[in-house]
PDB file of C-alpha atoms in Angstrom:
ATOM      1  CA  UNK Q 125      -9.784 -39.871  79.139  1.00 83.00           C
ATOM      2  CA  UNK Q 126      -5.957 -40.596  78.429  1.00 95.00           C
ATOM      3  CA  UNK Q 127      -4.246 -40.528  75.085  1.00 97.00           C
ATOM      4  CA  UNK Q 128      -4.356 -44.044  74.887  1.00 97.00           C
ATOM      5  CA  UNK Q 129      -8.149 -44.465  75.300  1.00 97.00           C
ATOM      6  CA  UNK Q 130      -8.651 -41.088  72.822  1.00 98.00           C
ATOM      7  CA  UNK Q 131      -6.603 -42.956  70.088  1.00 98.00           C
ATOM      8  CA  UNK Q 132      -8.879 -45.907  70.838  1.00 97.00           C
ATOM      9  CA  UNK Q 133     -11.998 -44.438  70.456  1.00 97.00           C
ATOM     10  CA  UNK Q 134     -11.097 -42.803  67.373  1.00 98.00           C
ATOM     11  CA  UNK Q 135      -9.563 -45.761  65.794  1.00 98.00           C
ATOM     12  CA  UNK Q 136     -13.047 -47.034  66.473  1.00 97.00           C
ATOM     13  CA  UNK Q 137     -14.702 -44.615  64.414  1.00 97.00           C
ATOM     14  CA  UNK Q 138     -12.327 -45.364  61.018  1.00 97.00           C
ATOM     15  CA  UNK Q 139     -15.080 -44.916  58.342  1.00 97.00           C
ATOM     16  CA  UNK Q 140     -13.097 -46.731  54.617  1.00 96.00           C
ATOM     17  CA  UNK Q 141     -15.268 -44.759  52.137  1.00 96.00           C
ATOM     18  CA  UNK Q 142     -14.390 -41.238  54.082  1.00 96.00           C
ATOM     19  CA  UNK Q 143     -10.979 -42.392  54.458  1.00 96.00           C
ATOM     20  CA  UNK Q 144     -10.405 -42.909  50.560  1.00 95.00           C
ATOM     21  CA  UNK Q 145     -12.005 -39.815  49.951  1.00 95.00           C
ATOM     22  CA  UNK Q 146     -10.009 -37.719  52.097  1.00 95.00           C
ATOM     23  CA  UNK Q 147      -6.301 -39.343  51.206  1.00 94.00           C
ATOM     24  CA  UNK Q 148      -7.607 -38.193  47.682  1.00 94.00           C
ATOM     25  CA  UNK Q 149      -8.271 -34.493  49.208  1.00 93.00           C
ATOM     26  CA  UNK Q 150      -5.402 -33.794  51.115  1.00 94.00           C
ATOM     27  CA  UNK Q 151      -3.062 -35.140  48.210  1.00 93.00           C
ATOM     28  CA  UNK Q 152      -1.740 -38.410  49.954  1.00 94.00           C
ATOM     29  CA  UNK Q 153      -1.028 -40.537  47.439  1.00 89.00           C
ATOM     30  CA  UNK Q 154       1.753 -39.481  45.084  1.00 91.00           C
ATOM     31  CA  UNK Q 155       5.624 -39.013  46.333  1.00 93.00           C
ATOM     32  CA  UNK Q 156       5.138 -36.000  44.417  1.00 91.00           C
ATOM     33  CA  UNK Q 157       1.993 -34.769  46.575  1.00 91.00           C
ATOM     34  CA  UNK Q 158       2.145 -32.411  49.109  1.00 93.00           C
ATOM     35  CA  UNK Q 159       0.738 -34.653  51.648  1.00 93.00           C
ATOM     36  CA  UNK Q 160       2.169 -37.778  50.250  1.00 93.00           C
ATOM     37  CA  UNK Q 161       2.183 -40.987  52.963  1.00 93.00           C
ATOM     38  CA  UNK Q 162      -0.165 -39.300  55.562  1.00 96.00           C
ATOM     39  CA  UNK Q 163      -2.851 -41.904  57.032  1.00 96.00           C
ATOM     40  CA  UNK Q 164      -6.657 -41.053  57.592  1.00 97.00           C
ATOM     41  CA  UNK Q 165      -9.278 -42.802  59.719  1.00 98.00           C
ATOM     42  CA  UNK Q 166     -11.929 -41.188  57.871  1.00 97.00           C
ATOM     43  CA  UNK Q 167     -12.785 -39.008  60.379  1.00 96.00           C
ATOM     44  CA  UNK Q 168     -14.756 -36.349  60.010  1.00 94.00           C
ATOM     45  CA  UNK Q 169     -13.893 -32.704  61.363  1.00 95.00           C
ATOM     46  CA  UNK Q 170     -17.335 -32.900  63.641  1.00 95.00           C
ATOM     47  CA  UNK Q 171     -16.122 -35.745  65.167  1.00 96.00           C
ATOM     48  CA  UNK Q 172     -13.286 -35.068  65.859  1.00 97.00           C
ATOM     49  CA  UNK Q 173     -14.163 -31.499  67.727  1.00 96.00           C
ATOM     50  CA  UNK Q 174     -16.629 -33.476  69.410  1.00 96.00           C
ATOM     51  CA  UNK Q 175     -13.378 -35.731  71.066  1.00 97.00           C
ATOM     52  CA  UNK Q 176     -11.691 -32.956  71.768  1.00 97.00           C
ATOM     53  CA  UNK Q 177     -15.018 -31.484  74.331  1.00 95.00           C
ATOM     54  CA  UNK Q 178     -14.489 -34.967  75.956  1.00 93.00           C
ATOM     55  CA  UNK Q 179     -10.850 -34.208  76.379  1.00 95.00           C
ATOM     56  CA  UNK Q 180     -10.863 -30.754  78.424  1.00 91.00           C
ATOM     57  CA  UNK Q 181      -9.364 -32.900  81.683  1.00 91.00           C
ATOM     58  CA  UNK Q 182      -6.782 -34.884  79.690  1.00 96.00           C
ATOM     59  CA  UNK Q 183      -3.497 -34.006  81.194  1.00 95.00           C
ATOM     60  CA  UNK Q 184      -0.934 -31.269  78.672  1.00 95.00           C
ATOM     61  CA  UNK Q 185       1.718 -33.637  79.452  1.00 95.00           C
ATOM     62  CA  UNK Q 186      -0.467 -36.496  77.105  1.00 97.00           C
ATOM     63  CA  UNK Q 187      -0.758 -34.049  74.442  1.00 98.00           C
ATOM     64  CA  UNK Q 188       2.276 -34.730  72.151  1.00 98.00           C
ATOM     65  CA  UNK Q 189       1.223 -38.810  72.500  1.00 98.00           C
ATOM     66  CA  UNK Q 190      -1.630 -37.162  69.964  1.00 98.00           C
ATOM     67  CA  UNK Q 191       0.372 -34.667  67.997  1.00 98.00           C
ATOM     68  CA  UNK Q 192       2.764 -37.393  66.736  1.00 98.00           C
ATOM     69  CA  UNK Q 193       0.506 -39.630  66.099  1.00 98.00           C
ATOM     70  CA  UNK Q 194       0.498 -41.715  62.283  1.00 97.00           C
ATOM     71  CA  UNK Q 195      -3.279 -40.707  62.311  1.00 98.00           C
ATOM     72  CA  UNK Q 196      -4.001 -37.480  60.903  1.00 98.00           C
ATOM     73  CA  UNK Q 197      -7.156 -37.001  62.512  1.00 98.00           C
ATOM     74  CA  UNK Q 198      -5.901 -37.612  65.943  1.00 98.00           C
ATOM     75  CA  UNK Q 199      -2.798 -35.183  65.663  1.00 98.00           C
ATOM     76  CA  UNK Q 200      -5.808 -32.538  64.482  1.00 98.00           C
ATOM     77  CA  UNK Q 201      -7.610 -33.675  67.955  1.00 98.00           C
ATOM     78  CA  UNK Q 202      -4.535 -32.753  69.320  1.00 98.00           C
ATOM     79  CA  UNK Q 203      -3.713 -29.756  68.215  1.00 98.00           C
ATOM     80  CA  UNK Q 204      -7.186 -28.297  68.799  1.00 98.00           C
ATOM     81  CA  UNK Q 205      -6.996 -29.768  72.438  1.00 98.00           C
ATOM     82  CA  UNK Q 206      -3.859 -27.161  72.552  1.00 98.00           C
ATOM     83  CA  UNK Q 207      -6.162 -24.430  70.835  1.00 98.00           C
ATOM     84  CA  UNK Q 208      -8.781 -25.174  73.624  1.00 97.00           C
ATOM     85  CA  UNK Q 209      -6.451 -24.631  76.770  1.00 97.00           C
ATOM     86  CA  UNK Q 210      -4.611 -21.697  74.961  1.00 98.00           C
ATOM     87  CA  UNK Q 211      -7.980 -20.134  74.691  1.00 97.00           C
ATOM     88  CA  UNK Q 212      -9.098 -20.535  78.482  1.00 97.00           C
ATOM     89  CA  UNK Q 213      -6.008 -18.756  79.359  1.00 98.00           C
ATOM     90  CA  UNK Q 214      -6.111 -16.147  76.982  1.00 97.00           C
ATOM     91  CA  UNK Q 215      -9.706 -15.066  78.119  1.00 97.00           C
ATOM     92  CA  UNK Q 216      -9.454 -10.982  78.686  1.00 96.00           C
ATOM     93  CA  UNK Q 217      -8.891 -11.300  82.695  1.00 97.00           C
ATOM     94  CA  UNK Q 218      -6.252 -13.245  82.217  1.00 98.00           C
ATOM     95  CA  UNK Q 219      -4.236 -11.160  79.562  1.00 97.00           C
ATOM     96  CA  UNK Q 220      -1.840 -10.294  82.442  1.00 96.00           C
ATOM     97  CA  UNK Q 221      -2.376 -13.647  85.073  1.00 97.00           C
ATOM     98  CA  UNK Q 222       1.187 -14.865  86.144  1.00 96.00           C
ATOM     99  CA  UNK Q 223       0.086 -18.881  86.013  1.00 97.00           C
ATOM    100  CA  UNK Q 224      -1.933 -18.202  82.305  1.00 98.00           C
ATOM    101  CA  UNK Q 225       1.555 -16.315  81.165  1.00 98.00           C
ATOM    102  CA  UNK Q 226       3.288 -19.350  81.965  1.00 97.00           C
ATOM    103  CA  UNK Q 227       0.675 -21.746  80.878  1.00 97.00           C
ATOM    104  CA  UNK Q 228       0.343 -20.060  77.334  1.00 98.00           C
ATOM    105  CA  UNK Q 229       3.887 -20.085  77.033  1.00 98.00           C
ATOM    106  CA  UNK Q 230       4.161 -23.643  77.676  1.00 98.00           C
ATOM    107  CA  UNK Q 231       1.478 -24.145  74.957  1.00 98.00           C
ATOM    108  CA  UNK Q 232       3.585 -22.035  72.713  1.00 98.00           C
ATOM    109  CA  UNK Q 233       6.412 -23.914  73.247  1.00 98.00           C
ATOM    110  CA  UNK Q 234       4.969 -27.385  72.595  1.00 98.00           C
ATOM    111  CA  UNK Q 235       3.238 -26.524  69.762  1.00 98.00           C
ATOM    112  CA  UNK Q 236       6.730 -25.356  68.244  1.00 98.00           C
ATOM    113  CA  UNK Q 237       8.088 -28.285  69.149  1.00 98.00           C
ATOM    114  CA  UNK Q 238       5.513 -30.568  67.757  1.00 98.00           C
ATOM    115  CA  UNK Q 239       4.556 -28.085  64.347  1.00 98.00           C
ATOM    116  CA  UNK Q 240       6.367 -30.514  62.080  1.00 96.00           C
ATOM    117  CA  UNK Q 241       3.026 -32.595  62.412  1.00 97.00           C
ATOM    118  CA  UNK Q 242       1.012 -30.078  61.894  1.00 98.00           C
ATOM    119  CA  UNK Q 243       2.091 -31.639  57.945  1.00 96.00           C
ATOM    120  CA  UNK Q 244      -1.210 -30.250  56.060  1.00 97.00           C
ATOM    121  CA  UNK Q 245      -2.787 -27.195  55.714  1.00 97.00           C
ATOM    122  CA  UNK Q 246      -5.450 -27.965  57.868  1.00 97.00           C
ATOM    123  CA  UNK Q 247      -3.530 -28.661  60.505  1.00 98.00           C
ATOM    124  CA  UNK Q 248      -2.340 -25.548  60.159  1.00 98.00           C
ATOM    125  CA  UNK Q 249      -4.812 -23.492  59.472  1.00 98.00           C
ATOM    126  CA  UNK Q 250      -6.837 -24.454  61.906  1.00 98.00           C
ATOM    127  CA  UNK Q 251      -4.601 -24.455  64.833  1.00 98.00           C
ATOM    128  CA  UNK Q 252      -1.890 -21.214  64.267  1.00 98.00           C
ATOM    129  CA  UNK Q 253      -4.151 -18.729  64.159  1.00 97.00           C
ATOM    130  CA  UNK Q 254      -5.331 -19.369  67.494  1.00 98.00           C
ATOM    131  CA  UNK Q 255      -2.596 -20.139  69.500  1.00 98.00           C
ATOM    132  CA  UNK Q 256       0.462 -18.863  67.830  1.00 98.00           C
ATOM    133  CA  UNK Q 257      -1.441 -15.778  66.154  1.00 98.00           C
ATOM    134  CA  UNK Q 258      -3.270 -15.037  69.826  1.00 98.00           C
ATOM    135  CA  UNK Q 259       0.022 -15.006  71.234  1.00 98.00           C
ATOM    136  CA  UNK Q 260       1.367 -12.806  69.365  1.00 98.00           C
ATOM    137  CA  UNK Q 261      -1.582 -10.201  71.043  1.00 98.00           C
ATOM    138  CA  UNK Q 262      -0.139 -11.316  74.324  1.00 98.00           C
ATOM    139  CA  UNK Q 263       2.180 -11.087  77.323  1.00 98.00           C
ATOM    140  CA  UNK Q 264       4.926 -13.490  77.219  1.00 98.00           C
ATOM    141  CA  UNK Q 265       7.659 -14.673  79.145  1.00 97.00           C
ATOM    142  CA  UNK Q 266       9.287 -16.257  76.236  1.00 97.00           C
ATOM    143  CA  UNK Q 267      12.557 -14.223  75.219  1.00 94.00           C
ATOM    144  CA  UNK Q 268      12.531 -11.988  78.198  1.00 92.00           C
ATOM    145  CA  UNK Q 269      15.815 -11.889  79.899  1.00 88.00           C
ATOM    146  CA  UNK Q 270      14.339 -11.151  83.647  1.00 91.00           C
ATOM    147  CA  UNK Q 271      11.636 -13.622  83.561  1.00 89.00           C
ATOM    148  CA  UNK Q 272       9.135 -11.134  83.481  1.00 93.00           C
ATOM    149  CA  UNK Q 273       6.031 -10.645  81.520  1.00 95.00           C
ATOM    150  CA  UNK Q 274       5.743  -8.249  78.449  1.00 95.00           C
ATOM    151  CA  UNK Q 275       5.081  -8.335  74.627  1.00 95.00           C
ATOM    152  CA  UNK Q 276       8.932  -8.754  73.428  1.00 95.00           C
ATOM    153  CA  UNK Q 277       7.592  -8.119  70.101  1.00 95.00           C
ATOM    154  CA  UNK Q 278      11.525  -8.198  68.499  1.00 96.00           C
ATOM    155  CA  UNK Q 279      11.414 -11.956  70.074  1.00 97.00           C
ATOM    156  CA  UNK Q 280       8.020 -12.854  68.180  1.00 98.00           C
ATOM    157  CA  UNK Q 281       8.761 -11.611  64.931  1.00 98.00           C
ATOM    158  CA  UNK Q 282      12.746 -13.398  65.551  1.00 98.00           C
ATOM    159  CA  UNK Q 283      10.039 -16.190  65.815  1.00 98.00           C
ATOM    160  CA  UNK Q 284       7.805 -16.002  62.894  1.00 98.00           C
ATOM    161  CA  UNK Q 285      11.166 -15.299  61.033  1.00 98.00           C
ATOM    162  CA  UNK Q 286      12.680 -18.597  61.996  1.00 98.00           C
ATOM    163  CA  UNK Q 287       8.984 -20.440  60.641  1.00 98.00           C
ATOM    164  CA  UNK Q 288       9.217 -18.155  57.311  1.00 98.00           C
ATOM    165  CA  UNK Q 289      12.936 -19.101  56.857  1.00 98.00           C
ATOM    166  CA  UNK Q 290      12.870 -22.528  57.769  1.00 98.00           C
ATOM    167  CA  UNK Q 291      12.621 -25.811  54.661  1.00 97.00           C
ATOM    168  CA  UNK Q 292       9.377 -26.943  56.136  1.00 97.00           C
ATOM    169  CA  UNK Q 293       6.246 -25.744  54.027  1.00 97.00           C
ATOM    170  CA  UNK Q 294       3.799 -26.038  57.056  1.00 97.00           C
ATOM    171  CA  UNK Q 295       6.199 -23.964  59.234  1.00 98.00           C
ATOM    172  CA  UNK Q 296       6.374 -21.059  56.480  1.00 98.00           C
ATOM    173  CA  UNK Q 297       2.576 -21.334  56.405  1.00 98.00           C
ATOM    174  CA  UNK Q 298       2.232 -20.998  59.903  1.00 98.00           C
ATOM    175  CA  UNK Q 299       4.073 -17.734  59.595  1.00 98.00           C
ATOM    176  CA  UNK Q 300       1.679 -16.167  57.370  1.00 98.00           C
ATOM    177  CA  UNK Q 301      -1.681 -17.758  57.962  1.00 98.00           C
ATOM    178  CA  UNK Q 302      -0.996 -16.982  62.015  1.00 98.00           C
ATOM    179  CA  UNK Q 303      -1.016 -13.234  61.082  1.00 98.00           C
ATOM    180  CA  UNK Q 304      -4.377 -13.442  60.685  1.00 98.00           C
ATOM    181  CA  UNK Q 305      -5.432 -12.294  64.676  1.00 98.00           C
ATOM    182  CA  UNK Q 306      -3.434  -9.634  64.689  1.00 98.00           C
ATOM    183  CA  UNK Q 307      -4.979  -8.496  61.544  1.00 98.00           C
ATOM    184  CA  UNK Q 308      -8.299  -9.209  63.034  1.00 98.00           C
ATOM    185  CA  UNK Q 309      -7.399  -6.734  65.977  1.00 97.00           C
ATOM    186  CA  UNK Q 310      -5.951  -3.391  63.362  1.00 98.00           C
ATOM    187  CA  UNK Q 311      -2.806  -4.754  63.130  1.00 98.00           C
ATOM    188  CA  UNK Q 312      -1.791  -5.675  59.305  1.00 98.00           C
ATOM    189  CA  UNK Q 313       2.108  -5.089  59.765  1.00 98.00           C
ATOM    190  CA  UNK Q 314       2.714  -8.781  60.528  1.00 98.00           C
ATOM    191  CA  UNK Q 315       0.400  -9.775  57.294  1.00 98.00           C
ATOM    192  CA  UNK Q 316       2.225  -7.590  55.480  1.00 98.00           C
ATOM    193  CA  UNK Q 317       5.720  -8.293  56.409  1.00 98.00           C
ATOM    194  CA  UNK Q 318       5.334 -11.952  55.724  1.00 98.00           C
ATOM    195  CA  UNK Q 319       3.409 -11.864  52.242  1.00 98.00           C
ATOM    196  CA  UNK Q 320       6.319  -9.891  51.067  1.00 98.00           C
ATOM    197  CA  UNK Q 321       8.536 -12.444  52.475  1.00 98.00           C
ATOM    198  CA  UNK Q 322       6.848 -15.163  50.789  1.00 98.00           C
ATOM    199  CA  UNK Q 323       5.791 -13.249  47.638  1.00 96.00           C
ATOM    200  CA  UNK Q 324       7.980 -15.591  45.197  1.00 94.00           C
ATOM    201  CA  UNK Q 325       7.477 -18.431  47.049  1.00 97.00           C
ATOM    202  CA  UNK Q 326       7.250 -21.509  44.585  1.00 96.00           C
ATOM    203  CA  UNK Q 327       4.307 -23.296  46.255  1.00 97.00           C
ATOM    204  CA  UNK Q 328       1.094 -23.057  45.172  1.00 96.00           C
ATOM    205  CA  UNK Q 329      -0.656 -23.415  48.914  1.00 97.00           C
ATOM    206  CA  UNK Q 330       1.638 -20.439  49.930  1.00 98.00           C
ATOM    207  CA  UNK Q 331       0.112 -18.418  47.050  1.00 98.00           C
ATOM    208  CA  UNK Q 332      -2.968 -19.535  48.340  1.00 98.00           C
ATOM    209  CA  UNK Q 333      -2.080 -18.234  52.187  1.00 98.00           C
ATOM    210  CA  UNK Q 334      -0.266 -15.228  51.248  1.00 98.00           C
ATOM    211  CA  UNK Q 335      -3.582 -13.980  48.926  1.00 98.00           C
ATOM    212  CA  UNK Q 336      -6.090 -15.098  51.739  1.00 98.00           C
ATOM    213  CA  UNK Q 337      -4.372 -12.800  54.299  1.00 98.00           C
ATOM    214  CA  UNK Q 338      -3.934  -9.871  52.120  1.00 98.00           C
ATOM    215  CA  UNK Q 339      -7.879 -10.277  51.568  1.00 98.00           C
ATOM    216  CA  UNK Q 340      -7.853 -10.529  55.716  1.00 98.00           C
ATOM    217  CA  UNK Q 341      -5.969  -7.322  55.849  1.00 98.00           C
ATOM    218  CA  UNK Q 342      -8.571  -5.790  53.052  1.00 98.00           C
ATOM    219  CA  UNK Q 343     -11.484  -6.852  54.989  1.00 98.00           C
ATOM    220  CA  UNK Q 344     -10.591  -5.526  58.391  1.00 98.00           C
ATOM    221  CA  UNK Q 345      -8.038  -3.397  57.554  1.00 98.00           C
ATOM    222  CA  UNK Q 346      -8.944  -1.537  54.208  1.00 98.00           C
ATOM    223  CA  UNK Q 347      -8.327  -2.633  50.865  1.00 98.00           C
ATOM    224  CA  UNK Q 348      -6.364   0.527  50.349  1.00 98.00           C
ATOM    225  CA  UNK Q 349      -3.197  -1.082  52.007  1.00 98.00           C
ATOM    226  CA  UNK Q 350      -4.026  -4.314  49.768  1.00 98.00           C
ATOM    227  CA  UNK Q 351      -4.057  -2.237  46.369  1.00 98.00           C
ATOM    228  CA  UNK Q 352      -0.484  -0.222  47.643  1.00 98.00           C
ATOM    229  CA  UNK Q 353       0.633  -3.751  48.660  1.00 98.00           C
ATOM    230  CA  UNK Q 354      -0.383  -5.233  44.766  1.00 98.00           C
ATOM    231  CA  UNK Q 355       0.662  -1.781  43.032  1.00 97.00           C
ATOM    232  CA  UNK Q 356       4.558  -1.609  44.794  1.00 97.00           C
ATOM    233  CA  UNK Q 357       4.834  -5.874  43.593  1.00 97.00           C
ATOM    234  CA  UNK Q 358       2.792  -6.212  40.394  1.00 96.00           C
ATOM    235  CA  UNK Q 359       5.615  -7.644  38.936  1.00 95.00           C
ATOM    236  CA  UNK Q 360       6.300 -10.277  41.353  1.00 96.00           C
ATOM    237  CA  UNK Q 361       3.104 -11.082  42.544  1.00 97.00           C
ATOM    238  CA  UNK Q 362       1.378 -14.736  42.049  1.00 97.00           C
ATOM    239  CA  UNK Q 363      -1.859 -15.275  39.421  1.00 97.00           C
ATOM    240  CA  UNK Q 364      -3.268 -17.413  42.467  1.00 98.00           C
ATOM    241  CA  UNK Q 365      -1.975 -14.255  45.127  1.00 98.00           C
ATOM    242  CA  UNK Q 366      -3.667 -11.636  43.615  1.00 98.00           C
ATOM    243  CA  UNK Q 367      -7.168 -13.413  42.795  1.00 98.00           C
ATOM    244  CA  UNK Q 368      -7.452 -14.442  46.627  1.00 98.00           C
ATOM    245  CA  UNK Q 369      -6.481 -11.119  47.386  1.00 98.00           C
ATOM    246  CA  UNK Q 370      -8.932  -9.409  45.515  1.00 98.00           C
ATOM    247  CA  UNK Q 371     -11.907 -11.771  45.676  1.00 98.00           C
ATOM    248  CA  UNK Q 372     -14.258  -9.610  47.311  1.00 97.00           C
ATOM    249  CA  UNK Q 373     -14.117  -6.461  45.278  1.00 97.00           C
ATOM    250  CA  UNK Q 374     -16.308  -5.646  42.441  1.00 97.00           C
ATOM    251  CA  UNK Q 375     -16.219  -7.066  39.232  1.00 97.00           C
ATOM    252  CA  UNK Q 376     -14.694  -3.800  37.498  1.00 97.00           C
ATOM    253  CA  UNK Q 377     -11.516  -3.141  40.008  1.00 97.00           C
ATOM    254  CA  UNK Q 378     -10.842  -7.242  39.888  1.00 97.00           C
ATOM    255  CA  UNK Q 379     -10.527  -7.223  36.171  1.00 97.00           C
ATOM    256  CA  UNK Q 380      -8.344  -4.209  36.528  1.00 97.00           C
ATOM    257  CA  UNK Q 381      -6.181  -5.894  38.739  1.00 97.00           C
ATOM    258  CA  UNK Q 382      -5.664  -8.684  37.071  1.00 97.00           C
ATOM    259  CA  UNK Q 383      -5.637  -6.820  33.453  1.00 95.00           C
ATOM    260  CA  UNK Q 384      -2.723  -4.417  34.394  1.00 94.00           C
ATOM    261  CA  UNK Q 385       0.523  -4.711  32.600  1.00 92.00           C
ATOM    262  CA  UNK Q 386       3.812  -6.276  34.085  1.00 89.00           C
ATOM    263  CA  UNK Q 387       7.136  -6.261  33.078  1.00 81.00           C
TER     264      UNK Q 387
END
């Protein structure tokens, strides 16, 4: 399949009642919304993972025909056709493969370039944490100054800095919500470095993001590091924050949480 004949086939599946429903959803419809102007086919996600299993010849270099699409659901199709090749070359044997180096980092470097169209939170959500928050697990030529291979950590948080710092709200949630995998793998120092970074920010989907990774870090971390993260910025900390980041501990310790004092 090319580009073209993916955007055909998933014109051909616009569906007006799921359409409607889902501009309503993802909060099209107002200039004051988050996702105000976006356009749906009314597409559902099934469908359109079901595209992208079709799509596993489809040349990279078609790719960003589909991430700048006007149709939301075929820049998702995108995107998770991105998520699919960074995942075959991420596979454990070959963590250190020359061509897969290169071939992530070209991944990397088009999602970047296309993650202004990533303009929801699903988008997002369900592309970062796979390819950006992989990466960040991973061997990389990007910011090396020889060419060669290694983690270059300084260079990926110089990265993630440059989403959290930047005026676009989906590029400041990709810097949290990708921190995710590393948390996954005993690593909650990115998590934690960005949900400080974002702890006042005004939006109420970053409160959202920056709660749901704490809980992350909780859950496959310890919670311990959540409640020293919540004690040291009680005072700053979001209503919505804290409840995501305390959702899954008992009844007692949430109401304490949320009960304690602030200045």
């Amino acid at each position: 399949m090319t580009s073209k004949e993916i955007i055909e086939y998933m014109e051909s599946l616009r569906n007006e009642e799921q359409r409607v429903n889902l501009m309503r959803f993802f909060k099209t419809q107002r200039p004051s919304d988050y996702g105000f102007g976006d356009q749906f086919l009314g597409i559902k996600n099934p469908q359109t993972h079901e595209v992208v299993k079709f799509s596993k010849d489809l040349p990279v270099e078609e790719v960003p025909t589909l991430l700048t699409s006007k149709w939301h659901e075929v820049r998702l199709c995108g995107f998770l056709i991105l998520v699919d090749r960074f995942e075959r070359l991420a596979k454990k044997r070959l963590e250190h493969d020359g061509k897969a180096v290169l071939g992530r980092d070209n991944i990397i470097k088009m999602y970047l370039e296309h993650a202004e169209f990533a303009n929801n939170w699903d988008l997002v959500d369900l592309s970062v944490q796979k390819i950006i928050g992989s990466w960040l697990l991973l061997p990389t030529t990007l910011g090396s100054a020889d060419g060669k291979a290694d983690y270059n950590f300084d260079y990926k948080i110089e990265l993630l800095d440059s989403l959290a710092d930047s005026p676009c709200l989906w590029k400041q949630r990709m810097s949290i919500v990708c921190t995710s995998m590393p948390t996954r793998h005993g690593d909650p120092s990115w998590c934690l470095r960005y949900a400080e970074k974002h702890l006042t920010h005004p939006h109420d989907l970053m409160h959202k993001a920056v709660g749901w990774m704490l809980r992350e870090v909780g859950e496959k971390v310890g919670y311990d590091l959540v409640r020293d993260f919540i004690m040291r910025h009680i005072n700053d900390i979001p209503r919505t924050t804290l409840r995501y980041a305390i959702e899954k501990l008992g009844t007692d310790e949430r109401q304490y949480w949320l009960n304690l004092p602030r200045k």
